[in-house]
mmCIF file of C-alpha atoms (C1' of nucleotides) and ligand atoms in Angstrom:
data_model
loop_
_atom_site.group_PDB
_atom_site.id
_atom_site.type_symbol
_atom_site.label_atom_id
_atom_site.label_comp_id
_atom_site.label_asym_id
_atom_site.label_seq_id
_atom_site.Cartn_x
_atom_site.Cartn_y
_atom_site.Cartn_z
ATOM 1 C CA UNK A 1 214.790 192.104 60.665
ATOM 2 C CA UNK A 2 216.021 189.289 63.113
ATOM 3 C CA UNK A 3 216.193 186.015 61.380
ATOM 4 C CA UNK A 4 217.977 182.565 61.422
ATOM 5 C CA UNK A 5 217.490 182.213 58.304
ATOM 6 C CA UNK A 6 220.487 182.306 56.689
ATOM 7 C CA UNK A 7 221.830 179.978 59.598
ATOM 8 C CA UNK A 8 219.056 177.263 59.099
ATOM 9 C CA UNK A 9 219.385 177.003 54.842
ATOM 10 C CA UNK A 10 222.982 176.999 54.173
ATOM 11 C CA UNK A 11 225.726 174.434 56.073
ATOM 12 C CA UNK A 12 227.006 175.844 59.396
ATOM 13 C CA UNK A 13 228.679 175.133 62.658
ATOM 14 C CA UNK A 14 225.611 173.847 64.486
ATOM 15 C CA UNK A 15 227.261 173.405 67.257
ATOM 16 C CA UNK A 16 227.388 177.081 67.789
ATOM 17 C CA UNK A 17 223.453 177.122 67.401
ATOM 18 C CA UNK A 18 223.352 174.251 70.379
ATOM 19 C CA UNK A 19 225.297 175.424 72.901
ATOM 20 C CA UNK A 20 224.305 179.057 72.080
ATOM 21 C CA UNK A 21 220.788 177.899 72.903
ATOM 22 C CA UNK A 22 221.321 176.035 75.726
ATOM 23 C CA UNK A 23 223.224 178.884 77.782
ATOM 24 C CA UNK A 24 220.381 181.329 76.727
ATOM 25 C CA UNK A 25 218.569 178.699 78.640
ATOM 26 C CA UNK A 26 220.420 178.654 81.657
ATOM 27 C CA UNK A 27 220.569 182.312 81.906
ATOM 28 C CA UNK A 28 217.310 182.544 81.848
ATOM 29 C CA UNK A 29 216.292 180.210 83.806
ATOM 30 C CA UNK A 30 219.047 181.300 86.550
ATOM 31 C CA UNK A 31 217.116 184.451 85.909
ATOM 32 C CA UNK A 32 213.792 183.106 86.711
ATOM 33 C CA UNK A 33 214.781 181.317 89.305
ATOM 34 C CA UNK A 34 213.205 178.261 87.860
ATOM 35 C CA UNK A 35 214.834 175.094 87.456
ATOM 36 C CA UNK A 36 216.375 173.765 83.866
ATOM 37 C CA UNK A 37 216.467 169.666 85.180
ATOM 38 C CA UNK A 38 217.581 167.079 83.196
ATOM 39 C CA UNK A 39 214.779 166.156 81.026
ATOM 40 C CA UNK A 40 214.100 169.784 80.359
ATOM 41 C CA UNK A 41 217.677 170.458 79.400
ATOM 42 C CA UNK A 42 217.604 166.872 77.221
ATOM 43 C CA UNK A 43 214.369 167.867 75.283
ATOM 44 C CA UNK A 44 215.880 171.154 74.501
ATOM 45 C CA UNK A 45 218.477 169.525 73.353
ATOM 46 C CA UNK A 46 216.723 167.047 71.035
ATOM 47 C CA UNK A 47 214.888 169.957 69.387
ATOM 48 C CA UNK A 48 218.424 171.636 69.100
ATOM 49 C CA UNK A 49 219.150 168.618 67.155
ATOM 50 C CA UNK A 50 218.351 170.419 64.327
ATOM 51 C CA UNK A 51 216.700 173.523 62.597
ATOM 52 C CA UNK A 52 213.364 170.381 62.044
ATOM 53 C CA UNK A 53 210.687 171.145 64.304
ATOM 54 C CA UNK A 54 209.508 167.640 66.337
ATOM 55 C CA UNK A 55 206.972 166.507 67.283
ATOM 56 C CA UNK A 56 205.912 165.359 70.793
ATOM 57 C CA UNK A 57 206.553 161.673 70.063
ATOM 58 C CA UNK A 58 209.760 162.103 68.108
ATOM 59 C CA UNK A 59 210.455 163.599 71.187
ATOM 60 C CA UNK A 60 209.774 160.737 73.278
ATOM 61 C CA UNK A 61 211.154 157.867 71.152
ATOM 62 C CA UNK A 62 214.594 160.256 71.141
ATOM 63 C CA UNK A 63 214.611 161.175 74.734
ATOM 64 C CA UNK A 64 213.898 157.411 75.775
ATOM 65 C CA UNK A 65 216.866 156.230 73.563
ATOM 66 C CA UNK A 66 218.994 158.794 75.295
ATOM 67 C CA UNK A 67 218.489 157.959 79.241
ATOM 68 C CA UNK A 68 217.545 154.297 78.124
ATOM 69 C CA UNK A 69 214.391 154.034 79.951
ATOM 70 C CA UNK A 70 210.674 154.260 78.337
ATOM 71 C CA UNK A 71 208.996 157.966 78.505
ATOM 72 C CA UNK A 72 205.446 158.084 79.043
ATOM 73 C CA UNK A 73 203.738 161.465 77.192
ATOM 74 C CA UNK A 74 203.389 163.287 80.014
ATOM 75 C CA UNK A 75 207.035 163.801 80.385
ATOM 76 C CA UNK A 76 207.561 164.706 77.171
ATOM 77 C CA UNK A 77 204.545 167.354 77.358
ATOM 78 C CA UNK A 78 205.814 168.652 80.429
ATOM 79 C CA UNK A 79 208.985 169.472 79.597
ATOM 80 C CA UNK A 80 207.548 171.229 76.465
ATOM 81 C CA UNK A 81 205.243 173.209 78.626
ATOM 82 C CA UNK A 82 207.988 174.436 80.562
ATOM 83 C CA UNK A 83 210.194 175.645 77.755
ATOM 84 C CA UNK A 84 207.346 177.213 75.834
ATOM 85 C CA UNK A 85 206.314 179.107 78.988
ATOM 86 C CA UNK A 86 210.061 180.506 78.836
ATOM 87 C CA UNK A 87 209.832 181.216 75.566
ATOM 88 C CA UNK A 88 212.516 178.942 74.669
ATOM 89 C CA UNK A 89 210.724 177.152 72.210
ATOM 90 C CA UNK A 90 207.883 177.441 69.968
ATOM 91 C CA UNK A 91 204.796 174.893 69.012
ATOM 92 C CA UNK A 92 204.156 175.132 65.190
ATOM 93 C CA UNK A 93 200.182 174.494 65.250
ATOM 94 C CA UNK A 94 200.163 173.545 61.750
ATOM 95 C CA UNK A 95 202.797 170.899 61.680
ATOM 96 C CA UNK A 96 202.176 169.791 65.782
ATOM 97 C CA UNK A 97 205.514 170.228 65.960
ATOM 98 C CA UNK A 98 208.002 172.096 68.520
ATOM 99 C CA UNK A 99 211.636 174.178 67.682
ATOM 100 C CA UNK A 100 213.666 176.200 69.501
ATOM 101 C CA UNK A 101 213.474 179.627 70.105
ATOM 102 C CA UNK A 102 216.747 181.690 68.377
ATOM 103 C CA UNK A 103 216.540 184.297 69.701
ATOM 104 C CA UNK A 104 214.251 183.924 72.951
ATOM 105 C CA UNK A 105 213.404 186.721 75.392
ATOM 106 C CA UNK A 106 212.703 189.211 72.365
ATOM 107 C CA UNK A 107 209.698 190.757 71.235
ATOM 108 C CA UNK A 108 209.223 188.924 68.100
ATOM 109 C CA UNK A 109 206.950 187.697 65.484
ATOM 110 C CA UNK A 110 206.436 184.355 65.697
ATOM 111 C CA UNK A 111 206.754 184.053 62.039
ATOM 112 C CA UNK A 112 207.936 180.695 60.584
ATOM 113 C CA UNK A 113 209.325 180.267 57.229
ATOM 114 C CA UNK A 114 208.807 176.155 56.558
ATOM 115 C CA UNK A 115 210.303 174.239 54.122
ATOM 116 C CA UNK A 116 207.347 171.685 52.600
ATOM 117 C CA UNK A 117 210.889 170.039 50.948
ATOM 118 C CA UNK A 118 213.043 169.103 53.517
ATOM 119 C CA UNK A 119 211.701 170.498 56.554
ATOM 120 C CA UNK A 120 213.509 173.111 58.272
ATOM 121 C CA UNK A 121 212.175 176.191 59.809
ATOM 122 C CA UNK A 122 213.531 179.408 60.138
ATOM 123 C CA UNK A 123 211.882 182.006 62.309
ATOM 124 C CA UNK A 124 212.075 185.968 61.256
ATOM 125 C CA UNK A 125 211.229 188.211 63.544
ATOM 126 C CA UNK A 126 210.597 191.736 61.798
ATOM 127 C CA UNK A 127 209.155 195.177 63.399
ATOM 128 C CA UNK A 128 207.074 195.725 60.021
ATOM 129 C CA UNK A 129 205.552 192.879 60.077
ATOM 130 C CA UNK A 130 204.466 193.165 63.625
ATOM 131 C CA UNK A 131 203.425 196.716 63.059
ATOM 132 C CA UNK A 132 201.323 196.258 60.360
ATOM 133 C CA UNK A 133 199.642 193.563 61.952
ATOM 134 C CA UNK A 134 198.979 195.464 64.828
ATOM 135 C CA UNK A 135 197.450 198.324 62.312
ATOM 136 C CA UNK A 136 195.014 195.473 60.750
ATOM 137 C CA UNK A 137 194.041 194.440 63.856
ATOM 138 C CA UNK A 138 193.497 198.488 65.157
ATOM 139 C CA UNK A 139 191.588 198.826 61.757
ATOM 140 C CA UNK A 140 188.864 196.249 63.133
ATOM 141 C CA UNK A 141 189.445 197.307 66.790
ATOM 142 C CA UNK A 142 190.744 193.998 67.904
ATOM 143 C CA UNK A 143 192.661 193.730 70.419
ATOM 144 C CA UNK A 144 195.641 191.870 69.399
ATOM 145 C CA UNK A 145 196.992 189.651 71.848
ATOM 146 C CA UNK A 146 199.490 186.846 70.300
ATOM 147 C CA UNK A 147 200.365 185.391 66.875
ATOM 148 C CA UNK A 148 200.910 182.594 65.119
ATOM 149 C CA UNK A 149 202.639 183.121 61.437
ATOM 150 C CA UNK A 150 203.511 180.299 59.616
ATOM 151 C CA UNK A 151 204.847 180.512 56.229
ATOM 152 C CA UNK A 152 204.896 177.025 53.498
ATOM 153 C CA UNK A 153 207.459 176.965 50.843
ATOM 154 C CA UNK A 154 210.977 176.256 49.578
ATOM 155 C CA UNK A 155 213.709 176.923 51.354
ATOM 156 C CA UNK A 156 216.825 178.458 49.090
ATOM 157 C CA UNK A 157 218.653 174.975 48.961
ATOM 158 C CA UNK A 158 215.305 172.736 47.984
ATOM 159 C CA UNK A 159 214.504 176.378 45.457
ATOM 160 C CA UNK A 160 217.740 175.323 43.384
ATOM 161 C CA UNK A 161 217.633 171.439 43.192
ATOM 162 C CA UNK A 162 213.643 171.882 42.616
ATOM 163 C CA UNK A 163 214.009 174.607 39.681
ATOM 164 C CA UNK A 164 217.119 173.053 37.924
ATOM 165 C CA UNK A 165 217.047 173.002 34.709
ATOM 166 C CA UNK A 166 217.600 169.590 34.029
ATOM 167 C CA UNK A 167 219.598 168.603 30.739
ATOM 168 C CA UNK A 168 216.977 166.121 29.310
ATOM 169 C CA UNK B 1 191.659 195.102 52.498
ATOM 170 C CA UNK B 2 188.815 192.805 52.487
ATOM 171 C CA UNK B 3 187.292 191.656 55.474
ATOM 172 C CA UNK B 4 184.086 190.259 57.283
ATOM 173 C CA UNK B 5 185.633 191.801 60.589
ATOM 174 C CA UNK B 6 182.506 194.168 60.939
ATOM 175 C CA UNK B 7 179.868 191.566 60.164
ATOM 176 C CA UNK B 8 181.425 188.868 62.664
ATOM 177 C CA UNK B 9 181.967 191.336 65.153
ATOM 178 C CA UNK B 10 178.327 192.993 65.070
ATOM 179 C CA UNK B 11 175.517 191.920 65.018
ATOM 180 C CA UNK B 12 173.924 191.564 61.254
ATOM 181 C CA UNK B 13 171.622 189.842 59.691
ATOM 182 C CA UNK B 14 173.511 186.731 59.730
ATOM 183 C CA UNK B 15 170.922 184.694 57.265
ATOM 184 C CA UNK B 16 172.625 186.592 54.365
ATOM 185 C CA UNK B 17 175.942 185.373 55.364
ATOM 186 C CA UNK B 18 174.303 182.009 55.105
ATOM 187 C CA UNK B 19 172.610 182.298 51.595
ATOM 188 C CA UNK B 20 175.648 183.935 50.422
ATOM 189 C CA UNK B 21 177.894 181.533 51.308
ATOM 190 C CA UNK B 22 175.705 178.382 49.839
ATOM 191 C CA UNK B 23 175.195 180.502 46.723
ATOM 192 C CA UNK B 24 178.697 180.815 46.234
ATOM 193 C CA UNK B 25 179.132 177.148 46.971
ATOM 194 C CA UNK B 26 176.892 176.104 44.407
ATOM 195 C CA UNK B 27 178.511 178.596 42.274
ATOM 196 C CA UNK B 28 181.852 177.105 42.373
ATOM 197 C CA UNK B 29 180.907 173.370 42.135
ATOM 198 C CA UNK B 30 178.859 173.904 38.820
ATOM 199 C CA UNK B 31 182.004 175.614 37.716
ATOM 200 C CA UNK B 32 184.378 173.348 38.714
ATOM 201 C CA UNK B 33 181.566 170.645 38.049
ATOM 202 C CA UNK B 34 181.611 168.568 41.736
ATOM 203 C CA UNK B 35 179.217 167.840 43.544
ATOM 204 C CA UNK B 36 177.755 169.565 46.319
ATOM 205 C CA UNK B 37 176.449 166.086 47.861
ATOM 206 C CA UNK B 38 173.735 166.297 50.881
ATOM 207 C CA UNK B 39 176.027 165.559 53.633
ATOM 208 C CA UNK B 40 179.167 168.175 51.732
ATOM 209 C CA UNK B 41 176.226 171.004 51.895
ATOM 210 C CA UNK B 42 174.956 170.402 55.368
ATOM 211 C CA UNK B 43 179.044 170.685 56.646
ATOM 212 C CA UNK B 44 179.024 173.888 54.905
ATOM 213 C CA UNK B 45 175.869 174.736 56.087
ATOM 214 C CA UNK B 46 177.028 173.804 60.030
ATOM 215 C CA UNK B 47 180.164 175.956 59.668
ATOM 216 C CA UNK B 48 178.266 178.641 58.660
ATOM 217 C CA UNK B 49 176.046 178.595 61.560
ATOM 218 C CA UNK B 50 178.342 180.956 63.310
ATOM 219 C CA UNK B 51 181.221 182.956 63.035
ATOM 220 C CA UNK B 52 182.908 180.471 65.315
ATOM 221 C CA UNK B 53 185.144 177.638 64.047
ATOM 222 C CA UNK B 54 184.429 174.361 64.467
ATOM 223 C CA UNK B 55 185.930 171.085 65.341
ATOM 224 C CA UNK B 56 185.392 167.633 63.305
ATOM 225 C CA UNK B 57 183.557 166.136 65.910
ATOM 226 C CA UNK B 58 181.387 169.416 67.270
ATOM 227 C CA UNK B 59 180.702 169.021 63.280
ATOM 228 C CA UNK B 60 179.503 165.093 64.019
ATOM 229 C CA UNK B 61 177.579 165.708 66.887
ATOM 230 C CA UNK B 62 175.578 168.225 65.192
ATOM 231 C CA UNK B 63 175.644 166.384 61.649
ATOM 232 C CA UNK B 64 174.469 163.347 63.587
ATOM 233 C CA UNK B 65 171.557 165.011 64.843
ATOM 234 C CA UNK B 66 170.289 166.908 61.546
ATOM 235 C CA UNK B 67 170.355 163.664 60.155
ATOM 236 C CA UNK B 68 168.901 161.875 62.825
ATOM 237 C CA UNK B 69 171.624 158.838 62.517
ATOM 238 C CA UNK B 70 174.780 158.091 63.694
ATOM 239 C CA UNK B 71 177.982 159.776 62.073
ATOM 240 C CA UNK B 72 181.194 158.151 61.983
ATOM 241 C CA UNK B 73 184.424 161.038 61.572
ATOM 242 C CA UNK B 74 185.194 159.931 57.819
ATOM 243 C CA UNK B 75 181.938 161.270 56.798
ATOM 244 C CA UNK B 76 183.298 164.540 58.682
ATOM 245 C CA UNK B 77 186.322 164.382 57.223
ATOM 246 C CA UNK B 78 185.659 163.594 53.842
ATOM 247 C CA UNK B 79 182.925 166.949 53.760
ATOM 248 C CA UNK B 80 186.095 168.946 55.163
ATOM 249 C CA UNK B 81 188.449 167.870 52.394
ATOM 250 C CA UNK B 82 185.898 168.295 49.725
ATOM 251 C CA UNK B 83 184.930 171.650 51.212
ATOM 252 C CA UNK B 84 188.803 172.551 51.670
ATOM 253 C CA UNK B 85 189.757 171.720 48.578
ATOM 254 C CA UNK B 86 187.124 173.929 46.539
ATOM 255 C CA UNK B 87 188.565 176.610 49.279
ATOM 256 C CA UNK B 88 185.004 177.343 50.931
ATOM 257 C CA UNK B 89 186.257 176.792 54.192
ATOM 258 C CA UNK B 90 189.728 177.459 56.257
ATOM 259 C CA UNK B 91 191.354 174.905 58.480
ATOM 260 C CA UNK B 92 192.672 177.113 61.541
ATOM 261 C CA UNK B 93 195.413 174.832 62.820
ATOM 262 C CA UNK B 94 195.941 176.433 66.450
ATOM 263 C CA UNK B 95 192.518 175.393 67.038
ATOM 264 C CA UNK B 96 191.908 172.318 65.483
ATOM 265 C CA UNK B 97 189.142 173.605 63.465
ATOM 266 C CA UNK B 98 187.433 174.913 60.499
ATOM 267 C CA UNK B 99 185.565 177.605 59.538
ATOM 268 C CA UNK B 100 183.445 178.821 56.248
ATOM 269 C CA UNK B 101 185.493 181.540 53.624
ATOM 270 C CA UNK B 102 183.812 184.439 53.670
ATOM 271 C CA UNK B 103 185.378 185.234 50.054
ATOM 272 C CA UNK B 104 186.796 182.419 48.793
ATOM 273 C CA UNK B 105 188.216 182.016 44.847
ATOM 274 C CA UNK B 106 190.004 185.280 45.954
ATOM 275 C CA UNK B 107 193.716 185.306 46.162
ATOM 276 C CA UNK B 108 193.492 185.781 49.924
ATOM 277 C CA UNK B 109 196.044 185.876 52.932
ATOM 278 C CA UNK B 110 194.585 183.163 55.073
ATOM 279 C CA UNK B 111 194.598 185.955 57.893
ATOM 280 C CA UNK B 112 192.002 185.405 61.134
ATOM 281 C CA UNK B 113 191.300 187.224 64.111
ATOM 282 C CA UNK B 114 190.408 185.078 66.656
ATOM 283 C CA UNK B 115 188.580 186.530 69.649
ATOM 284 C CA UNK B 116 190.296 184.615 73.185
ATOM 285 C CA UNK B 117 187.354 185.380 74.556
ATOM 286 C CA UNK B 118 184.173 184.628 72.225
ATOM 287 C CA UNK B 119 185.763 182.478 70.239
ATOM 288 C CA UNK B 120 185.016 184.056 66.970
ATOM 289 C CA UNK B 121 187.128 184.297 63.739
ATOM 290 C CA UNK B 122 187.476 186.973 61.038
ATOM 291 C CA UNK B 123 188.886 186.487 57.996
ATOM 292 C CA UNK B 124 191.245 189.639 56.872
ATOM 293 C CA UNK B 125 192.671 189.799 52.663
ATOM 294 C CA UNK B 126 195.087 192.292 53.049
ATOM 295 C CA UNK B 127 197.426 192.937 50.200
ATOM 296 C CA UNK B 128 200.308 194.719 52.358
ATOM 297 C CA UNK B 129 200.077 192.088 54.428
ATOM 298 C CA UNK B 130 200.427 189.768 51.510
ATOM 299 C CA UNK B 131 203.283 191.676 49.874
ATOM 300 C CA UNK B 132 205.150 192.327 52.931
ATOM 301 C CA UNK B 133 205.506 188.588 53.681
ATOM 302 C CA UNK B 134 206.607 187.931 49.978
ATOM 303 C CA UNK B 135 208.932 190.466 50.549
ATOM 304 C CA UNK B 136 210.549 188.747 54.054
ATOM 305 C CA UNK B 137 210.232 185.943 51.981
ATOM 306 C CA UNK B 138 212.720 187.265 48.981
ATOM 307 C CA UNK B 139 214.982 188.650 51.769
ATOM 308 C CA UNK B 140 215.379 184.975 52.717
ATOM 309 C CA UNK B 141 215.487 183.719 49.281
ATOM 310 C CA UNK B 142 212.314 181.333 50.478
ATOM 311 C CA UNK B 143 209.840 180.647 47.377
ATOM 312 C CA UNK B 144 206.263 181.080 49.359
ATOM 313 C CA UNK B 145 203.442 179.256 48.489
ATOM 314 C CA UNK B 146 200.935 179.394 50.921
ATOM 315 C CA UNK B 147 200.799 180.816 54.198
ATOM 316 C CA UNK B 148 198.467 180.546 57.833
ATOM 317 C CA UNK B 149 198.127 183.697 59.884
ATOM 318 C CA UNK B 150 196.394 183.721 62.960
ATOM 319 C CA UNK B 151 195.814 186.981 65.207
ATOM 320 C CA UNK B 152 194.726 186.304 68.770
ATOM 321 C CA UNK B 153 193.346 188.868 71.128
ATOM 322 C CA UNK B 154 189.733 190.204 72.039
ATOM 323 C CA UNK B 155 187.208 191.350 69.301
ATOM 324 C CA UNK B 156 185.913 194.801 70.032
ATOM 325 C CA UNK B 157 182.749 193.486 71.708
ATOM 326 C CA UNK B 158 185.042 191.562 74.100
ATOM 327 C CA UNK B 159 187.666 194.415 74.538
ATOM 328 C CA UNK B 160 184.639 196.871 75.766
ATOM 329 C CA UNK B 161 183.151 194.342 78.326
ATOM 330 C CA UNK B 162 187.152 193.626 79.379
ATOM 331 C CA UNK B 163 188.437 197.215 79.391
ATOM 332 C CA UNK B 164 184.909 198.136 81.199
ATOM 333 C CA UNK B 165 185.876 200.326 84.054
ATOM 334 C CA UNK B 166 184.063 199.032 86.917
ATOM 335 C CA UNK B 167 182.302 201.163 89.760
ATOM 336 C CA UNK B 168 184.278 199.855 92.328
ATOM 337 C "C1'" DG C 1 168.155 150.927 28.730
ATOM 338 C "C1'" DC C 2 172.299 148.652 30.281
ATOM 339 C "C1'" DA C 3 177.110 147.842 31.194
ATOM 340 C "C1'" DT C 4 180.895 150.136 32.892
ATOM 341 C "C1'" DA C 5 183.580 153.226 35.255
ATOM 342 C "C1'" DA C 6 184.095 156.876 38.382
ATOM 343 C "C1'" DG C 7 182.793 159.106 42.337
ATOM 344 C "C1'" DG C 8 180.756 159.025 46.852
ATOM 345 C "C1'" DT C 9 179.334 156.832 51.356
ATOM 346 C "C1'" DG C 10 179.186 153.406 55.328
ATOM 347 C "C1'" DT C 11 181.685 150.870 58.543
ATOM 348 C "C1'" DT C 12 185.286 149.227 61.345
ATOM 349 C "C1'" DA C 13 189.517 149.743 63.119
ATOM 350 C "C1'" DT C 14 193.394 152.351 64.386
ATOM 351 C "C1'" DA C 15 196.941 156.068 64.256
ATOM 352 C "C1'" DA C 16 198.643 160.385 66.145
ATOM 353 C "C1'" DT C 17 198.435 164.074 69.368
ATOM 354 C "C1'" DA C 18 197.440 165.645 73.996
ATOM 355 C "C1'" DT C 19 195.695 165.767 78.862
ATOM 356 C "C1'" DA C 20 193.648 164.250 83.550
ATOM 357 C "C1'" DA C 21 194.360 162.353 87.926
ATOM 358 C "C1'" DC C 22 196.856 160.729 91.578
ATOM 359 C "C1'" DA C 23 200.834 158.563 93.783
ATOM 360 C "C1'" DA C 24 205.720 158.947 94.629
ATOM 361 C "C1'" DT C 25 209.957 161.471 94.894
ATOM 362 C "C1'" DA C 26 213.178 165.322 95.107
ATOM 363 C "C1'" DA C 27 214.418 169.995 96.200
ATOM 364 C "C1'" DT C 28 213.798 174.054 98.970
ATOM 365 C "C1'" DT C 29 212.706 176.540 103.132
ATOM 366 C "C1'" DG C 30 212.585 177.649 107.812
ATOM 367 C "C1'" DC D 1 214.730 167.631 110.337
ATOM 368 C "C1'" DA D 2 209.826 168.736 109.466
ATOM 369 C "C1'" DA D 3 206.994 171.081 106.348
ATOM 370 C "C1'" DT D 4 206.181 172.846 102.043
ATOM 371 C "C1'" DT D 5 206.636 173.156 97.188
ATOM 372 C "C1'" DA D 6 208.146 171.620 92.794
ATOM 373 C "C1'" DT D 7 208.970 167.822 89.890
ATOM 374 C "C1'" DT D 8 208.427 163.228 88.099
ATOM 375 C "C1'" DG D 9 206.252 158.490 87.383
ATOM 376 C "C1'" DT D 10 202.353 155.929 86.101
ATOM 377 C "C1'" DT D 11 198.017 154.683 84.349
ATOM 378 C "C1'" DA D 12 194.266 155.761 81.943
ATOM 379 C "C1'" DT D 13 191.820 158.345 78.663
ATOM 380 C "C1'" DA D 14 190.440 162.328 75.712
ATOM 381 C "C1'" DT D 15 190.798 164.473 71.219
ATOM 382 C "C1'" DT D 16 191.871 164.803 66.425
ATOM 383 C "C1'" DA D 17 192.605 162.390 62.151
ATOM 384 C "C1'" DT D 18 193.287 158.550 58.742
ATOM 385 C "C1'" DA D 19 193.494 153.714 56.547
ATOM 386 C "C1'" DA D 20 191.204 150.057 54.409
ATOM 387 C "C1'" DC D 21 187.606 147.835 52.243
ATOM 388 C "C1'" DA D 22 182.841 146.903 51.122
ATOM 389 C "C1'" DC D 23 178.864 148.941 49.219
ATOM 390 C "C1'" DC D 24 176.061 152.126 46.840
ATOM 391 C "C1'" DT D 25 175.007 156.081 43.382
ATOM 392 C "C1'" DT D 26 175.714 158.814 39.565
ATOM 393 C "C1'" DA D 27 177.471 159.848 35.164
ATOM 394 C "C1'" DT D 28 178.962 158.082 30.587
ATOM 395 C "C1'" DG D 29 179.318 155.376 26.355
ATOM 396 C "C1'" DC D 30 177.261 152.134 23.733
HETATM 397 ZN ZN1 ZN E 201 222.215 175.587 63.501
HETATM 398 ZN ZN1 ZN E 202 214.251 172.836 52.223
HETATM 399 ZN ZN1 ZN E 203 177.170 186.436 59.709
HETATM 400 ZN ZN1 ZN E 204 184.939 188.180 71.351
#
DNA sequence: GCATAAGGTGTTATAATATAACAATAATTG
DNA sequence: CAATTATTGTTATATTATAACACCTTATGC
């Protein structure tokens, strides 16, 4: 099983996560030859921010702050558009929401573990899952083509404060 | 595993997935005693034309002309909740739309199918699948409580006409 | 039955998310 | 440097969803 999880629900050197993420993008990018401009790179960035998904206009209200200038949609939805076609982020259809990718350029799930408490999402990516889905869909001869797994809950740190006992 | 994969995918006498569905509505809301209001049962009703989901305003159009008035999207959306809440439909949030529960008051996996192609969903209660997620869940130390699983690919009708071979 | 409360609907306005279309600019190629 | 292609700016608009408040209907207690 490949996961962030552990990464995204206990205090860490996020920095680490950033910068990790942003040379996956330039690799693959370089790769690609396609080109990782500045308000590509930026909006990565932003949703590097954190382990929150964001939404389009959180997006644009940060990314205008940052180069000081208004941001119409279309900038903000084109940038997205790039960096999901990369696989370098991922929309979260339940939430409208984007995050990046971990661990990009794999085979993986697309499974989503969200926090309804504070927000964060982890992504798992795990062969069994994907197998068994696969054997579903072969059960009822559909052709499986993509996924979209999203998982609601606690995360482990909103678990404890939420379950405490509470001396009262 | 419990599906309606073979109904939606063949064709069936589809007025039985009607009754049944509006029998089990009517069911439900003496139980939980609501009210299955005009407007609530002609949503259902809509959604059920098809094993297609569909959108709040697809929904208006059509409830509009059934009715033979204007619709304004509250009306929509307050059928939707009600509907949603009592669990006789699905929201399928990649899509922006809704679609009726083939077995609802089932503990169920929220699991479609959704054909690329033809645009129809089917609804899969698997318990592996169920248990397998709980169990990436523990892994991660993430309480679950409710999930959305979407498949996309081709249903088998659309796989055969796609994978045809072509005299060429 | 009638008053009351609760639940449901109508109506208007607006929020939030996303895309279309076309002009202008920047980068790449030969 | 001209020609092509990729990217961005700008304006307008489509699509999905909700807020707020007035009005009506149904159930309930007396
Ligand atoms: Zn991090
Ligand atoms: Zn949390
Ligand atoms: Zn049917
Ligand atoms: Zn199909």
């Amino acid at each position: 099983m490949l996961t962030n999880a552990k990464l995204v629900h206990q205090p860490h050197d996020h920095e680490r996560c950033i910068s990790a993420a942003l040379s996956r993008a330039k690799a693959l990018c370089a790769e690609q030859n396609v080109r990782l401009t500045t308000t590509r790179e930026l909006v990565l960035r932003l949703l590097w921010q954190s382990h929150q998904p964001l939404g389009a206009y959180q997006l644009q209200d940060q990314l205008a702050e940052h180069i000081n200038k208004p941001v119409a949609p279309p900038t903000v939805y084109r940038a997205l558009e790039f960096l999901l076609r990369l696989g370098l982020i991922h929309r979260i259809p339940s939430l409208n929401a984007y995050i990046g990718c971990p661990f990009p350029n794999n085979e993986h799930s697309n499974l989503f573990m969200i926090c309804n408490q504070c927000g964060t999402a982890a992504e798992v990516a795990d062969k069994a899952v994907n197998k068994l889905l696969q054997c579903v869909s072969d059960r009822s001869h559909f052709t499986l083509q993509s996924q979209s797994l999203e998982l609601f809950g606690l995360c482990p740190q909103c678990s404890n404060i939420t379950e405490a006992p509470g001396y009262d």
